[in-house]
């Protein structure tokens, strides 16, 4: 049964019940969307400019689907840029063709052309999101994905009365692509954003933004599920609601052991579902977010706000501001992340690999490479194991599937070429990296442990890493240099959080494990757009298994040509 949606916006539980009624006649539904990528003039912060949108909406439409459904999203490109869209967190079993990162699993959709992403939503439920995966277009091209449980299945937490999407983003007054291109020519970072946004709106603490404020009406005594997404390009964010506690129940579309907190920390690429009870005196309360940055790196440090408004309270009442953690409060960040645990019940087990077939150790570095035409004769570069990734001109998945030679080498090193004191005194000499399109080949169904180590090349900094095609278990993290003799003894192999995007702490390390049971070419990169642009990325080639059901599916006929 096909269900066709053009562009739903403020649909909530009633829609899910309707979809449930439709899809209960069969095991799964066929859900279709039409995404028209088009330019539209939008005004924010007293400035108007043309931005790239989907269906003229900013943020774009929410995708509603049920676990087990098949999803067809036809993307037609009417904009002047080449476009591709990534369905962030959907695992795409054997089907990298629908994953979306440009020049990794597909070539982009050219102006005037279309491509249909054909996705089976398997063994996942919760909040994910979609965004452009080329250039810096995800500054405006993004939206939520809401995967409801299978028909008849319920949440493993109290059923909310209502729910809302809270999408955190960034806004630039200038044209983002123009600013980025100018900065790259000079070898410098582009300017920081002029504001953060909640559902595309900066809120009343910014100029000309009284009318650009997201407001959510609540009734006293009712419980609300907030689906929070960090779609910002370059900032980890603290988020809080004045006067209200939040109960965290899910991260990256995986249920967690519930815990209550006054604020959450959410990195670019991550999603967090929280329950909020409207149990305070009727009033207007600010929901607010601002960056977390505990390194000497400049950020857009202004506070974005939206309003939680109790029914019957007039709009003339001034909202109350929450107490957000200090922008550099490392302790709050560590304590929050340490509370995240998988549910690990018989229905939702945490299948942590206990035996490891392959140990990987990747150092994260910032540096400078020679650039004769740049302002200072150098340009910034970022690297993993001292390799700055060079994007190919052919999709890596096509090159792998069709055995096209000369596109990439499968010799990405398992460890850095030269060990050093990774988090000692800042290193400001020998900051050059080697350039290459180098991938790591992984045997099908092998278990992989990867330790990501921040370094003090130029500066330490927190890095949110996203792995396409997989969830992974975050089994440990710490400050300083990873110690292979002592640190594994502290791993959580019982109920570690399961995610698709994880923060590597400033001047520290994070250890993850996953089973390589999804054949294909899968991108892994820092989800700070600045660092990805500078080369902080690589990809895994996960080989086919022995059976046809363990092999990459053939490419679709409408796959965009290179």
Coordinates of C-alpha atoms in Angstrom, one line a residue:
X1 CA 0.0 0.0 0.0
X2 CA 1.4 3.4 -1.0
X3 CA 1.0 6.5 1.1
X4 CA 2.1 9.7 -0.6
X5 CA 3.1 12.8 1.3
X6 CA 4.1 16.0 -0.4
X7 CA 5.2 18.1 2.6
X8 CA 3.7 17.5 6.0
X9 CA 4.8 20.0 8.6
X10 CA 3.1 20.1 12.1
X11 CA 1.7 16.6 12.1
X12 CA 1.8 14.7 15.4
X13 CA 0.3 11.6 17.0
X14 CA -3.0 11.7 15.2
X15 CA -1.1 11.3 11.9
X16 CA 0.8 8.2 13.3
X17 CA -2.5 6.7 14.3
X18 CA -3.8 7.3 10.8
X19 CA -0.7 5.8 9.2
X20 CA -1.0 2.9 11.7
X21 CA -4.6 2.3 10.6
X22 CA -3.6 2.3 6.9
X23 CA -0.6 0.1 7.3
X24 CA -2.2 -2.4 9.7
X25 CA -3.8 -4.1 6.7
X26 CA -0.4 -5.3 5.6
X27 CA 2.9 -6.0 7.3
X28 CA 4.5 -2.9 6.0
X29 CA 3.6 0.2 4.0
X30 CA 5.1 1.9 1.0
X31 CA 5.7 5.5 2.0
X32 CA 6.5 8.1 -0.8
X33 CA 7.7 11.7 -0.6
X34 CA 8.5 14.2 -3.3
X35 CA 11.5 16.5 -2.4
X36 CA 11.8 19.5 -4.7
X37 CA 15.2 21.2 -4.0
X38 CA 14.5 24.9 -4.8
X39 CA 15.8 28.3 -4.0
X40 CA 13.6 30.6 -1.9
X41 CA 14.1 34.1 -0.3
X42 CA 14.1 33.9 3.5
X43 CA 14.4 36.7 6.0
X44 CA 16.2 36.4 9.4
X45 CA 18.0 38.9 11.6
X46 CA 17.0 41.9 9.5
X47 CA 18.6 40.3 6.4
X48 CA 16.9 38.7 3.4
X49 CA 18.7 36.2 1.2
X50 CA 18.0 33.3 -1.2
X51 CA 18.6 29.9 0.4
X52 CA 18.4 26.4 -0.9
X53 CA 15.3 24.6 0.6
X54 CA 13.3 21.4 0.1
X55 CA 9.7 22.1 -1.0
X56 CA 10.2 25.8 -0.1
X57 CA 10.4 25.0 3.6
X58 CA 13.1 25.9 6.2
X59 CA 13.7 23.5 7.9
X60 CA 12.4 21.0 5.3
X61 CA 9.5 18.6 5.7
X62 CA 9.5 15.9 8.4
X63 CA 9.5 12.3 7.1
X64 CA 7.1 10.1 9.0
X65 CA 7.5 6.4 8.5
X66 CA 7.0 3.2 10.5
X67 CA 9.6 0.5 11.4
X68 CA 9.5 -2.1 8.6
X69 CA 8.1 0.3 6.0
X70 CA 9.7 0.9 2.6
X71 CA 10.5 4.6 1.9
X72 CA 10.7 6.1 -1.6
X73 CA 11.9 9.8 -1.7
X74 CA 12.2 11.3 -5.1
X75 CA 14.6 14.2 -5.0
X76 CA 14.3 16.7 -7.9
X77 CA 17.0 19.4 -8.1
X78 CA 15.8 22.8 -9.2
X79 CA 18.8 24.7 -7.6
X80 CA 22.0 25.9 -9.2
X81 CA 24.1 23.6 -7.1
X82 CA 24.7 19.8 -7.5
X83 CA 22.8 18.1 -4.6
X84 CA 22.8 14.9 -2.6
X85 CA 20.8 14.1 0.5
X86 CA 22.0 11.8 3.4
X87 CA 19.4 10.0 5.5
X88 CA 21.4 10.3 8.7
X89 CA 21.3 7.2 10.9
X90 CA 19.2 5.0 8.6
X91 CA 21.4 1.9 8.3
X92 CA 20.8 1.2 4.6
X93 CA 21.5 -2.6 4.8
X94 CA 23.4 -3.7 1.6
X95 CA 22.1 -0.5 0.0
X96 CA 24.7 2.2 0.2
X97 CA 23.2 3.5 -3.1
X98 CA 20.6 5.2 -1.0
X99 CA 22.9 6.6 1.7
X100 CA 23.6 10.0 0.0
X101 CA 27.1 11.4 0.7
X102 CA 28.3 12.9 -2.6
X103 CA 31.2 11.1 -4.3
X104 CA 31.2 8.4 -1.6
X105 CA 28.0 6.4 -2.4
X106 CA 26.7 8.4 -5.4
X107 CA 27.6 11.2 -7.7
X108 CA 25.4 14.3 -7.0
X109 CA 22.0 15.0 -8.6
X110 CA 22.7 17.7 -11.2
X111 CA 20.4 20.7 -11.8
X112 CA 17.2 19.7 -13.6
X113 CA 17.6 16.0 -12.7
X114 CA 16.0 13.6 -10.2
X115 CA 17.0 10.5 -8.1
X116 CA 14.7 8.3 -6.0
X117 CA 16.2 7.1 -2.7
X118 CA 14.7 3.6 -2.1
X119 CA 15.1 2.8 1.6
X120 CA 13.9 -0.2 3.7
X121 CA 13.5 1.0 7.3
X122 CA 14.7 -2.2 9.1
X123 CA 15.0 -2.8 12.9
X124 CA 15.1 0.9 13.8
X125 CA 12.6 3.2 15.4
X126 CA 13.0 6.7 16.9
X127 CA 14.3 10.1 15.8
X128 CA 16.8 10.5 12.9
X129 CA 17.2 13.3 10.4
X130 CA 18.1 14.1 6.8
X131 CA 20.5 16.7 5.4
X132 CA 22.3 17.8 2.2
X133 CA 25.7 16.0 2.0
X134 CA 27.6 18.2 -0.4
X135 CA 29.3 21.6 0.0
X136 CA 27.9 23.4 3.0
X137 CA 24.3 23.1 1.8
X138 CA 23.2 21.4 5.0
X139 CA 23.2 25.0 6.5
X140 CA 19.6 25.2 5.2
X141 CA 18.8 21.8 3.7
X142 CA 17.7 19.5 6.6
X143 CA 14.7 18.1 8.4
X144 CA 13.6 15.4 10.8
X145 CA 12.9 11.7 10.3
X146 CA 10.4 10.2 12.7
X147 CA 10.3 6.4 12.7
X148 CA 7.4 5.1 14.7
X149 CA 7.5 1.6 16.2
X150 CA 5.8 -1.3 14.4
X151 CA 2.1 -1.5 14.5
X152 CA 1.0 -2.7 17.9
X153 CA 4.4 -2.0 19.5
X154 CA 4.6 0.7 22.2
X155 CA 7.4 3.0 23.6
X156 CA 9.3 1.5 26.5
X157 CA 8.5 4.6 28.5
X158 CA 5.2 6.4 29.4
X159 CA 3.1 7.3 26.3
X160 CA 3.3 11.1 25.8
X161 CA 0.2 13.2 25.3
X162 CA 1.8 15.0 22.4
X163 CA 5.2 15.5 20.7
X164 CA 7.2 18.1 18.9
X165 CA 10.4 18.3 16.8
X166 CA 13.1 20.7 18.1
X167 CA 15.7 21.1 15.4
X168 CA 18.8 23.2 16.4
X169 CA 20.5 24.9 13.5
X170 CA 22.7 27.8 12.5
X171 CA 22.1 31.0 10.4
X172 CA 24.5 33.1 8.4
X173 CA 23.5 36.6 7.1
X174 CA 25.8 36.2 4.1
X175 CA 25.6 33.5 1.4
X176 CA 27.3 30.5 3.0
X177 CA 28.8 29.0 -0.2
X178 CA 30.3 32.4 -1.2
X179 CA 31.8 32.9 2.3
X180 CA 33.3 29.4 2.3
X181 CA 34.8 29.8 -1.2
X182 CA 36.3 33.1 -0.3
X183 CA 37.8 31.7 3.0
X184 CA 39.2 28.7 1.1
X185 CA 41.0 30.9 -1.4
X186 CA 42.7 32.7 1.5
X187 CA 43.4 29.5 3.4
X188 CA 41.4 30.7 6.4
X189 CA 38.3 29.4 8.2
X190 CA 35.0 30.9 7.0
X191 CA 33.1 33.3 9.4
X192 CA 31.1 31.9 12.3
X193 CA 27.4 31.9 12.0
X194 CA 25.4 35.0 13.0
X195 CA 22.9 33.0 15.1
X196 CA 21.7 29.6 16.1
X197 CA 18.1 28.6 15.4
X198 CA 15.3 26.4 16.8
X199 CA 13.1 25.1 14.0
X200 CA 14.7 27.7 11.7
X201 CA 14.0 30.6 14.1
X202 CA 16.6 32.5 16.2
X203 CA 14.1 33.8 18.9
X204 CA 13.5 37.2 20.5
X205 CA 17.0 37.7 21.9
X206 CA 18.2 38.5 18.3
X207 CA 17.3 41.6 16.3
X208 CA 14.2 41.5 14.1
X209 CA 13.4 38.1 15.5
X210 CA 10.3 38.6 17.7
X211 CA 8.2 37.2 14.8
X212 CA 10.9 34.5 14.1
X213 CA 10.3 32.6 17.4
X214 CA 9.2 29.0 17.7
X215 CA 6.5 28.6 20.4
X216 CA 5.0 25.4 21.7
X217 CA 1.8 25.4 23.7
X218 CA 1.4 22.9 26.6
X219 CA -1.3 22.0 29.0
X220 CA -0.5 21.6 32.7
X221 CA -0.4 18.0 33.8
X222 CA 0.4 16.6 30.3
X223 CA 3.6 14.9 29.2
X224 CA 5.4 15.9 26.0
X225 CA 8.0 14.1 23.9
X226 CA 10.6 16.4 22.4
X227 CA 12.5 15.0 19.5
X228 CA 15.7 17.1 19.6
X229 CA 18.1 17.2 16.6
X230 CA 21.4 19.1 16.4
X231 CA 21.6 20.2 12.7
X232 CA 24.1 22.9 13.4
X233 CA 27.2 22.8 11.2
X234 CA 30.0 23.5 13.7
X235 CA 28.7 23.6 17.3
X236 CA 28.0 21.2 20.1
X237 CA 25.1 22.6 22.1
X238 CA 23.7 22.7 25.6
X239 CA 19.9 22.7 25.7
X240 CA 17.6 23.4 28.6
X241 CA 14.1 24.5 29.5
X242 CA 13.5 27.1 32.2
X243 CA 11.9 25.5 35.3
X244 CA 11.5 22.0 33.8
X245 CA 13.5 18.8 34.0
X246 CA 13.9 16.5 31.0
X247 CA 13.9 12.7 31.1
X248 CA 16.2 11.3 28.4
X249 CA 14.7 8.2 26.8
X250 CA 16.4 7.8 23.4
X251 CA 19.6 8.9 21.6
X252 CA 20.2 8.5 17.8
X253 CA 17.1 6.3 17.5
X254 CA 18.1 3.9 20.3
X255 CA 16.2 3.6 23.6
X256 CA 18.2 4.4 26.7
X257 CA 17.8 3.8 30.4
X258 CA 15.8 6.9 31.4
X259 CA 17.4 9.5 33.5
X260 CA 16.4 13.0 34.5
X261 CA 18.5 16.1 33.8
X262 CA 18.3 19.9 33.8
X263 CA 20.2 20.2 30.5
X264 CA 21.4 18.0 27.7
X265 CA 24.5 18.1 25.5
X266 CA 24.0 17.3 21.9
X267 CA 26.7 17.3 19.1
X268 CA 26.1 18.0 15.4
X269 CA 24.5 14.9 13.9
X270 CA 23.1 13.6 17.2
X271 CA 19.4 13.3 18.2
X272 CA 18.0 13.0 21.7
X273 CA 14.4 12.3 22.7
X274 CA 13.3 13.7 26.1
X275 CA 10.0 13.6 28.0
X276 CA 9.0 16.9 29.6
X277 CA 6.1 17.1 32.1
X278 CA 4.2 20.4 32.1
X279 CA 4.1 20.4 35.9
X280 CA 5.1 24.0 36.6
X281 CA 3.0 27.1 37.4
X282 CA 1.3 28.2 34.1
X283 CA 3.7 30.7 32.6
X284 CA 6.0 31.3 29.5
X285 CA 9.3 29.5 29.8
X286 CA 12.3 29.8 27.4
X287 CA 13.8 26.7 25.8
X288 CA 17.4 27.8 25.1
X289 CA 20.6 26.5 23.5
X290 CA 24.1 27.8 23.3
X291 CA 27.5 26.2 22.3
X292 CA 29.7 24.0 24.5
X293 CA 33.4 24.6 23.7
X294 CA 36.1 23.8 26.2
X295 CA 39.0 24.5 23.9
X296 CA 40.6 27.9 22.8
X297 CA 38.5 28.0 19.6
X298 CA 36.1 30.8 18.8
X299 CA 32.4 29.9 18.5
X300 CA 29.1 31.7 17.9
X301 CA 28.4 32.1 21.6
X302 CA 24.9 33.7 21.5
X303 CA 21.8 32.1 23.0
X304 CA 18.9 30.9 20.8
X305 CA 15.5 30.7 22.4
X306 CA 12.1 29.2 21.8
X307 CA 9.0 29.4 24.1
X308 CA 7.2 26.7 26.1
X309 CA 3.9 28.4 26.7
X310 CA 1.2 27.1 29.0
X311 CA -2.3 27.3 27.7
X312 CA -4.2 30.5 28.7
X313 CA -1.1 32.5 29.5
X314 CA -1.1 35.8 27.4
X315 CA 1.7 36.5 25.0
X316 CA 2.5 39.7 26.9
X317 CA 4.1 37.8 29.8
X318 CA 7.9 37.8 29.6
X319 CA 9.4 34.3 29.4
X320 CA 11.8 33.0 32.1
X321 CA 15.3 32.1 31.0
X322 CA 16.9 28.7 32.0
X323 CA 20.3 28.4 33.7
X324 CA 22.4 26.9 30.9
X325 CA 25.8 25.4 31.8
X326 CA 28.8 27.6 31.3
X327 CA 30.1 27.3 27.7
X328 CA 33.3 25.6 28.8
X329 CA 31.9 23.4 31.5
X330 CA 33.7 20.1 30.8
X331 CA 32.4 18.5 34.0
X332 CA 28.8 18.9 33.0
X333 CA 29.6 17.5 29.6
X334 CA 31.4 14.5 31.0
X335 CA 28.8 13.8 33.7
X336 CA 26.0 14.0 31.1
X337 CA 27.6 11.6 28.6
X338 CA 28.5 9.2 31.4
X339 CA 24.8 8.8 32.3
X340 CA 23.9 7.6 28.8
X341 CA 23.3 3.8 28.8
X342 CA 21.6 1.3 26.5
X343 CA 18.3 0.0 27.7
X344 CA 19.6 -3.6 27.3
X345 CA 16.4 -5.5 27.9
X346 CA 15.4 -8.8 26.2
X347 CA 13.3 -6.8 23.7
X348 CA 16.0 -4.2 23.1
X349 CA 19.4 -6.0 23.8
X350 CA 22.8 -4.3 23.6
X351 CA 24.7 -6.7 21.3
X352 CA 28.2 -5.5 22.2
X353 CA 30.9 -7.4 20.4
X354 CA 33.0 -9.0 23.2
X355 CA 35.7 -10.5 21.0
X356 CA 37.5 -8.1 18.7
X357 CA 38.9 -9.2 15.3
X358 CA 40.4 -5.8 14.4
X359 CA 41.9 -3.1 16.6
X360 CA 42.1 0.4 15.0
X361 CA 43.7 3.5 16.5
X362 CA 43.1 6.8 14.7
X363 CA 44.6 10.1 15.7
X364 CA 42.7 13.3 14.9
X365 CA 44.9 16.2 13.8
X366 CA 44.6 19.8 12.6
X367 CA 47.5 21.2 10.6
X368 CA 48.6 23.4 7.8
X369 CA 49.7 22.5 4.3
X370 CA 51.5 24.6 1.7
X371 CA 49.3 26.8 -0.4
X372 CA 51.3 29.4 -2.5
X373 CA 48.2 31.3 -3.5
X374 CA 46.8 31.6 0.1
X375 CA 47.2 34.6 2.3
X376 CA 50.0 33.2 4.5
X377 CA 51.3 30.7 2.0
X378 CA 49.5 27.9 3.9
X379 CA 46.0 26.5 4.3
X380 CA 44.4 24.6 7.2
X381 CA 44.1 20.8 6.8
X382 CA 42.7 18.1 9.1
X383 CA 43.7 14.5 9.2
X384 CA 43.2 11.0 10.6
X385 CA 46.5 9.2 11.2
X386 CA 48.1 12.1 9.4
X387 CA 46.1 11.5 6.2
X388 CA 44.0 14.4 4.8
X389 CA 41.3 12.7 2.8
X390 CA 41.0 13.8 -0.9
X391 CA 37.5 13.5 -2.3
X392 CA 37.3 11.6 -5.6
X393 CA 35.5 12.6 -8.8
X394 CA 33.7 9.2 -9.0
X395 CA 31.5 7.6 -6.3
X396 CA 33.6 5.3 -4.2
X397 CA 30.9 2.7 -4.0
X398 CA 30.7 2.6 -7.8
X399 CA 34.5 2.3 -8.0
X400 CA 34.4 -0.6 -5.5
X401 CA 31.3 -2.4 -7.0
X402 CA 32.5 -2.1 -10.6
X403 CA 36.2 -2.6 -9.8
X404 CA 37.2 0.8 -11.3
X405 CA 40.9 1.2 -10.7
X406 CA 42.8 4.4 -9.8
X407 CA 39.9 5.9 -7.7
X408 CA 41.1 4.9 -4.2
X409 CA 43.7 2.8 -2.4
X410 CA 42.5 0.4 0.3
X411 CA 45.6 0.9 2.5
X412 CA 44.4 3.3 5.2
X413 CA 46.7 2.6 8.2
X414 CA 45.3 0.9 11.3
X415 CA 47.5 3.2 13.5
X416 CA 49.3 6.5 13.1
X417 CA 52.7 6.4 11.3
X418 CA 54.6 7.8 14.2
X419 CA 53.5 7.6 17.9
X420 CA 53.9 10.7 19.9
X421 CA 52.6 12.4 23.1
X422 CA 49.2 13.1 21.5
X423 CA 47.9 15.4 24.2
X424 CA 51.1 17.0 25.6
X425 CA 52.2 20.6 24.9
X426 CA 50.7 22.1 21.7
X427 CA 52.6 21.1 18.6
X428 CA 53.2 23.9 16.1
X429 CA 56.0 22.5 13.9
X430 CA 55.8 19.8 11.2
X431 CA 52.1 20.3 10.8
X432 CA 52.0 19.0 7.2
X433 CA 49.8 15.9 6.4
X434 CA 49.8 13.5 3.5
X435 CA 47.0 13.7 1.0
X436 CA 45.2 10.7 -0.4
X437 CA 41.9 8.9 -1.1
X438 CA 42.7 5.9 1.2
X439 CA 40.1 3.5 2.5
X440 CA 40.3 0.7 5.2
X441 CA 39.2 -2.7 4.0
X442 CA 37.2 -4.7 6.6
X443 CA 36.2 -8.4 6.4
X444 CA 32.4 -9.1 6.4
X445 CA 31.0 -9.8 9.9
X446 CA 34.3 -9.0 11.6
X447 CA 34.1 -7.1 14.9
X448 CA 36.0 -3.8 15.0
X449 CA 37.2 -1.7 17.9
X450 CA 38.2 1.8 17.0
X451 CA 39.9 4.2 19.4
X452 CA 39.6 7.9 18.2
X453 CA 42.4 10.0 19.9
X454 CA 42.3 13.8 19.9
X455 CA 45.7 15.4 19.5
X456 CA 47.3 18.8 20.3
X457 CA 48.4 19.4 16.8
X458 CA 47.7 23.2 16.7
X459 CA 45.0 22.8 19.3
X460 CA 42.9 20.1 21.1
X461 CA 39.2 20.2 20.3
X462 CA 36.1 18.1 20.7
X463 CA 35.1 16.2 17.5
X464 CA 31.7 14.5 16.9
X465 CA 32.4 11.5 14.6
X466 CA 29.6 10.0 12.5
X467 CA 29.8 6.5 10.9
X468 CA 27.5 5.9 8.0
X469 CA 25.7 2.6 7.5
X470 CA 26.1 1.5 11.2
X471 CA 25.3 2.1 14.8
X472 CA 28.2 1.5 17.2
X473 CA 28.6 1.0 20.9
X474 CA 30.5 3.7 22.8
X475 CA 32.4 1.5 25.3
X476 CA 34.8 4.0 26.8
X477 CA 36.2 7.5 26.8
X478 CA 38.7 9.5 28.8
X479 CA 41.0 12.5 29.0
X480 CA 44.6 12.5 27.9
X481 CA 46.3 9.7 25.9
X482 CA 44.6 6.3 25.5
X483 CA 46.5 3.7 27.5
X484 CA 46.0 0.3 25.8
X485 CA 47.4 -1.5 28.9
X486 CA 45.0 0.1 31.4
X487 CA 42.0 1.8 29.8
X488 CA 40.3 -1.3 28.3
X489 CA 39.8 -2.6 31.8
X490 CA 37.3 0.3 32.4
X491 CA 35.2 -0.4 29.2
X492 CA 31.5 -0.8 29.6
X493 CA 30.6 -4.0 27.7
X494 CA 27.2 -4.5 29.4
X495 CA 25.0 -1.5 28.5
X496 CA 27.1 1.1 26.7
X497 CA 25.2 3.7 24.7
X498 CA 24.5 2.8 21.1
X499 CA 24.8 5.7 18.6
X500 CA 25.7 6.7 15.1
X501 CA 27.5 9.9 16.1
X502 CA 29.9 10.3 19.1
X503 CA 31.9 13.2 20.6
X504 CA 35.6 12.6 21.1
X505 CA 36.4 14.8 24.1
X506 CA 38.8 17.7 23.9
X507 CA 42.3 16.4 24.5
X508 CA 40.9 12.9 25.1
X509 CA 39.8 9.6 23.4
X510 CA 36.7 7.6 22.7
X511 CA 36.5 3.8 22.0
X512 CA 33.7 2.3 19.9
X513 CA 32.9 -1.2 18.7
X514 CA 30.7 -2.4 15.8
X515 CA 30.2 -5.6 13.8
X516 CA 30.9 -5.1 10.1
X517 CA 27.7 -6.9 8.9
X518 CA 26.7 -4.3 6.3
X519 CA 28.7 -4.6 3.1
X520 CA 29.5 -1.5 1.1
X521 CA 31.5 1.7 1.3
X522 CA 30.7 3.6 4.4
X523 CA 31.9 7.2 5.1
X524 CA 33.3 8.2 8.6
X525 CA 33.9 11.8 9.3
X526 CA 33.9 14.6 11.8
X527 CA 30.4 16.2 11.8
X528 CA 31.8 19.7 12.2
X529 CA 31.5 20.9 8.6
X530 CA 34.6 23.0 8.8
X531 CA 36.8 19.9 9.7
X532 CA 35.1 17.7 7.1
X533 CA 35.9 20.3 4.5
X534 CA 39.5 20.3 5.7
X535 CA 39.8 16.5 5.2
X536 CA 38.9 15.0 8.6
X537 CA 37.2 12.0 7.0
X538 CA 37.8 8.5 5.6
X539 CA 35.8 5.5 4.5
X540 CA 35.5 1.8 5.2
X541 CA 35.2 -0.8 2.5
X542 CA 33.2 -3.6 4.1
X543 CA 33.6 -6.7 1.9
X544 CA 30.7 -9.0 0.8
X545 CA 30.0 -12.1 2.8
X546 CA 29.8 -15.6 1.2
X547 CA 26.0 -15.6 0.5
X548 CA 24.0 -13.4 -1.9
X549 CA 22.1 -12.0 1.1
X550 CA 25.4 -10.8 2.5
X551 CA 26.4 -8.9 -0.6
X552 CA 25.8 -5.3 -1.9
X553 CA 22.6 -4.9 -3.9
X554 CA 23.0 -3.9 -7.5
X555 CA 22.8 -0.1 -8.2
X556 CA 19.4 1.4 -9.2
X557 CA 18.8 2.4 -12.8
X558 CA 18.5 6.1 -12.0
X559 CA 21.7 6.4 -10.0
X560 CA 23.1 9.8 -10.9
X561 CA 26.0 9.6 -13.4
X562 CA 29.4 11.1 -12.7

